[in-house]
Amino acid sequence: MSFFKFKQFDVDQTGCAMKVNTDGVLLAALAKGHDAKTILDVGAGTGVVALMLAQRFPQIYIDAVEIDDHAADTATKNFTNSKFAERLRLFKGDFANLERMEYDLIISNPPFFIDSLRSAKDNKALARHTDSSFFERLVSFAAENLSAEGICQLILPVATSELVIGMLATNSLYLQSVINIRSFATDDPHREVITFGKDNVTNEVTEVVIYESPKVYTTQYSSLLKDFLTIF
């Protein structure tokens, strides 16, 4: 059995291709859900992002969708075993097949290695590989299912982020903010959290630096995750 213990819930990740990782917890900690009434987590995996959002926003009901059978079953179990169970709902299947509904926040820590060589024997590789059509479908889905002032937030490598940003205009969506994620202050960003929606507002660019020095987290990072991770 493989469990990741958070301060207010546990995540069973036994047999799941993608374990709890920095990308997911950072995305959930940075999510702009304070004004949301409805949230959808696309590609829920173990359910960690939805669980963190349920902790952050105690009045909000959260939907999650996961296409992998084992991951979906695991997420459902993690939801049921949490104190947030009554506010979490898991759909098993492709997000594109969900009944149309308006969401104030659509959030995803998606597969992001575009058109890479795939290995059928490596579940983790498969969980992180996709092709550009996945993002085309996701952006189109956001355009159809975001509320008027709703936003979509994704965490992506920089090159994939640029690809997704290039898809927005044809879907009448606008980039609203970019958060550059750096391991160290002197490093180039290795991830970006992008926010887009139907409102054409000024694009805000900020950053998060994870480490002050090797194995020493920045105050910024620890402040973001102190309510969740037991190491803080």
Coordinates of C-alpha atoms in Angstrom, one line a residue:
M1 CA 0.0 0.0 0.0
S2 CA 1.2 3.5 -0.8
F3 CA -0.3 6.4 1.1
F4 CA 0.6 10.1 1.0
K5 CA -0.5 11.8 4.2
F6 CA -1.7 15.4 4.2
K7 CA -2.6 17.4 7.3
Q8 CA -6.4 16.9 6.8
F9 CA -6.6 13.9 4.5
D10 CA -4.7 10.8 3.2
V11 CA -4.3 9.9 -0.5
D12 CA -4.1 6.2 -1.4
Q13 CA -1.9 6.1 -4.5
T14 CA -1.4 2.3 -4.6
G15 CA -1.0 1.2 -8.2
C16 CA -1.6 4.6 -9.7
A17 CA 0.6 5.7 -12.6
M18 CA 0.9 9.2 -11.3
K19 CA 1.7 9.6 -7.6
V20 CA 1.2 12.8 -5.6
N21 CA 3.7 15.3 -7.1
T22 CA 4.8 18.9 -6.9
D23 CA 2.8 19.9 -10.0
G24 CA -0.5 18.8 -8.6
V25 CA -0.1 20.3 -5.1
L26 CA 1.2 23.6 -6.4
L27 CA -1.7 23.9 -8.9
A28 CA -4.2 23.3 -6.1
A29 CA -2.5 25.7 -3.8
L30 CA -2.4 28.5 -6.5
A31 CA -6.0 27.9 -7.8
K32 CA -8.2 31.0 -7.9
G33 CA -11.4 29.5 -6.6
H34 CA -12.5 32.0 -3.9
D35 CA -15.3 33.3 -6.0
A36 CA -16.3 30.0 -7.6
K37 CA -19.5 28.1 -7.0
T38 CA -18.7 25.2 -9.3
I39 CA -15.4 23.5 -9.9
L40 CA -14.3 20.7 -12.3
D41 CA -11.0 18.9 -11.9
V42 CA -10.1 17.3 -15.3
G43 CA -7.9 14.2 -15.1
A44 CA -8.3 13.8 -11.3
G45 CA -5.8 10.9 -10.9
T46 CA -5.7 10.1 -7.2
G47 CA -8.0 13.0 -6.5
V48 CA -5.4 15.1 -4.7
V49 CA -6.2 18.4 -6.5
A50 CA -9.9 18.1 -5.8
L51 CA -9.2 17.2 -2.2
M52 CA -7.0 20.2 -1.7
L53 CA -9.6 22.4 -3.3
A54 CA -12.2 21.0 -1.0
Q55 CA -10.1 21.9 2.0
R56 CA -9.3 25.4 0.7
F57 CA -12.9 26.3 -0.3
P58 CA -15.3 24.7 2.3
Q59 CA -18.5 26.0 0.7
I60 CA -17.9 24.6 -2.8
Y61 CA -19.0 21.4 -4.4
I62 CA -16.4 19.9 -6.7
D63 CA -16.7 17.6 -9.6
A64 CA -13.8 15.5 -10.9
V65 CA -13.4 13.4 -14.0
E66 CA -10.9 10.6 -14.7
I67 CA -10.6 8.3 -17.7
D68 CA -8.4 5.6 -16.2
D69 CA -10.5 3.0 -14.4
H70 CA -8.0 2.2 -11.6
A71 CA -7.3 5.9 -10.9
A72 CA -11.0 6.7 -11.0
D73 CA -11.7 4.0 -8.5
T74 CA -8.8 5.1 -6.3
A75 CA -10.0 8.8 -6.4
T76 CA -13.5 7.7 -5.5
K77 CA -12.2 5.8 -2.4
N78 CA -10.0 8.8 -1.4
F79 CA -13.0 11.1 -1.7
T80 CA -15.2 8.7 0.4
N81 CA -12.6 8.4 3.1
S82 CA -12.1 12.1 3.5
K83 CA -14.1 14.5 5.6
F84 CA -15.0 16.4 2.4
A85 CA -16.8 13.4 0.9
E86 CA -20.2 15.1 0.6
R87 CA -18.8 17.9 -1.5
L88 CA -16.8 15.7 -3.9
R89 CA -18.2 13.8 -7.0
L90 CA -16.2 11.6 -9.4
F91 CA -17.2 10.8 -13.0
K92 CA -15.4 7.9 -14.7
G93 CA -14.7 8.5 -18.4
D94 CA -13.7 11.1 -20.9
F95 CA -14.3 14.7 -19.9
A96 CA -15.7 15.4 -23.4
N97 CA -18.6 13.1 -22.6
L98 CA -19.7 15.0 -19.5
E99 CA -23.2 16.5 -19.6
R100 CA -22.8 20.1 -20.4
M101 CA -22.6 22.3 -17.3
E102 CA -21.2 25.8 -16.5
Y103 CA -18.2 25.8 -14.2
D104 CA -16.6 28.8 -12.6
L105 CA -13.2 27.0 -12.4
I106 CA -12.0 24.2 -14.6
I107 CA -8.6 23.0 -13.4
S108 CA -6.2 20.3 -14.6
N109 CA -2.7 18.9 -14.1
P110 CA -2.8 17.1 -17.5
P111 CA -0.6 14.8 -19.5
F112 CA 1.9 17.1 -21.3
F113 CA 4.6 15.3 -23.3
I114 CA 3.3 16.1 -26.8
D115 CA 3.7 13.5 -29.5
S116 CA 6.4 11.7 -27.6
L117 CA 7.4 8.1 -28.1
R118 CA 5.1 6.0 -26.0
S119 CA 5.9 2.7 -24.2
A120 CA 2.9 0.5 -23.6
K121 CA 4.8 -1.1 -20.7
D122 CA 5.3 2.1 -18.8
N123 CA 2.0 3.3 -17.2
K124 CA 3.7 6.4 -15.8
A125 CA 5.0 7.4 -19.2
L126 CA 1.5 6.8 -20.7
A127 CA 0.0 9.0 -17.9
R128 CA 2.3 11.8 -18.9
H129 CA 2.1 11.4 -22.7
T130 CA -0.5 12.8 -25.0
D131 CA -0.8 14.5 -28.3
S132 CA -1.9 18.0 -29.3
S133 CA -5.5 16.9 -29.9
F134 CA -5.9 16.4 -26.2
F135 CA -5.3 20.1 -25.5
E136 CA -7.4 21.1 -28.5
R137 CA -10.3 19.2 -27.0
L138 CA -9.6 20.5 -23.5
V139 CA -9.5 24.2 -24.6
S140 CA -12.7 23.7 -26.7
F141 CA -14.4 22.0 -23.7
A142 CA -13.4 25.0 -21.5
A143 CA -14.9 27.4 -24.1
E144 CA -18.2 25.6 -24.0
N145 CA -18.4 24.9 -20.3
L146 CA -16.9 27.9 -18.5
S147 CA -19.3 30.4 -17.0
A148 CA -19.2 34.0 -18.3
E149 CA -16.5 35.0 -15.8
G150 CA -15.1 31.5 -15.3
I151 CA -11.5 30.5 -15.7
C152 CA -9.5 27.5 -16.6
Q153 CA -6.1 26.9 -14.9
L154 CA -3.5 24.4 -16.1
I155 CA 0.0 23.6 -15.0
L156 CA 2.3 22.7 -17.9
P157 CA 5.9 22.7 -19.1
V158 CA 6.7 26.0 -20.8
A159 CA 6.7 24.6 -24.4
T160 CA 3.3 22.9 -23.9
S161 CA 2.0 26.1 -22.3
E162 CA 2.9 28.1 -25.4
L163 CA 1.1 25.5 -27.6
V164 CA -2.0 25.8 -25.5
I165 CA -1.9 29.6 -25.4
G166 CA -1.8 29.5 -29.2
M167 CA -5.2 27.7 -29.2
L168 CA -7.1 30.3 -27.2
A169 CA -7.9 32.9 -29.8
T170 CA -9.8 30.5 -32.1
N171 CA -11.9 29.5 -29.1
S172 CA -12.7 33.1 -28.1
L173 CA -10.6 32.7 -24.9
Y174 CA -8.0 35.0 -23.4
L175 CA -4.9 34.5 -21.4
Q176 CA -5.4 36.2 -18.0
S177 CA -2.3 35.2 -16.0
V178 CA 0.9 33.2 -16.1
I179 CA 2.7 32.0 -13.0
N180 CA 6.3 30.9 -13.8
I181 CA 7.5 28.0 -11.6
R182 CA 11.3 27.9 -10.9
S183 CA 13.2 25.4 -8.9
F184 CA 15.7 28.1 -7.9
A185 CA 15.6 31.8 -8.4
T186 CA 18.4 31.6 -10.9
D187 CA 16.8 28.8 -13.0
D188 CA 14.6 29.2 -16.0
P189 CA 11.0 28.3 -15.4
H190 CA 10.3 24.6 -15.8
R191 CA 6.5 24.9 -15.4
E192 CA 3.8 27.5 -15.9
V193 CA 0.4 27.8 -14.4
I194 CA -1.7 29.5 -17.0
T195 CA -5.1 31.0 -16.4
F196 CA -7.5 31.8 -19.3
G197 CA -11.2 32.6 -19.7
K198 CA -13.8 34.5 -21.6
D199 CA -12.9 37.9 -20.1
N200 CA -10.2 39.9 -22.0
V201 CA -8.3 41.2 -19.0
T202 CA -4.7 42.3 -18.6
N203 CA -2.3 39.4 -18.5
E204 CA -0.6 39.2 -15.1
V205 CA 2.8 37.5 -14.9
T206 CA 4.2 36.3 -11.5
E207 CA 6.4 33.6 -10.3
V208 CA 6.9 30.9 -7.6
V209 CA 10.4 29.8 -6.6
I210 CA 10.5 26.4 -4.8
Y211 CA 14.0 26.2 -3.3
E212 CA 16.1 28.7 -1.5
S213 CA 19.0 26.3 -1.6
P214 CA 19.3 22.5 -2.1
K215 CA 16.6 20.8 0.1
V216 CA 15.6 24.1 1.7
Y217 CA 12.2 25.4 0.6
T218 CA 11.5 29.1 0.1
T219 CA 9.2 30.9 2.5
Q220 CA 6.9 31.5 -0.5
Y221 CA 6.6 27.8 -1.2
S222 CA 6.2 26.8 2.4
S223 CA 3.5 29.5 2.9
L224 CA 1.5 28.1 -0.1
L225 CA 1.6 24.5 1.2
K226 CA 1.8 24.8 5.0
D227 CA -1.9 24.0 5.5
F228 CA -1.4 20.8 3.5
L229 CA 2.0 19.2 3.7
T230 CA 3.1 17.6 7.0
I231 CA 6.8 18.8 6.4
F232 CA 5.7 22.4 7.2

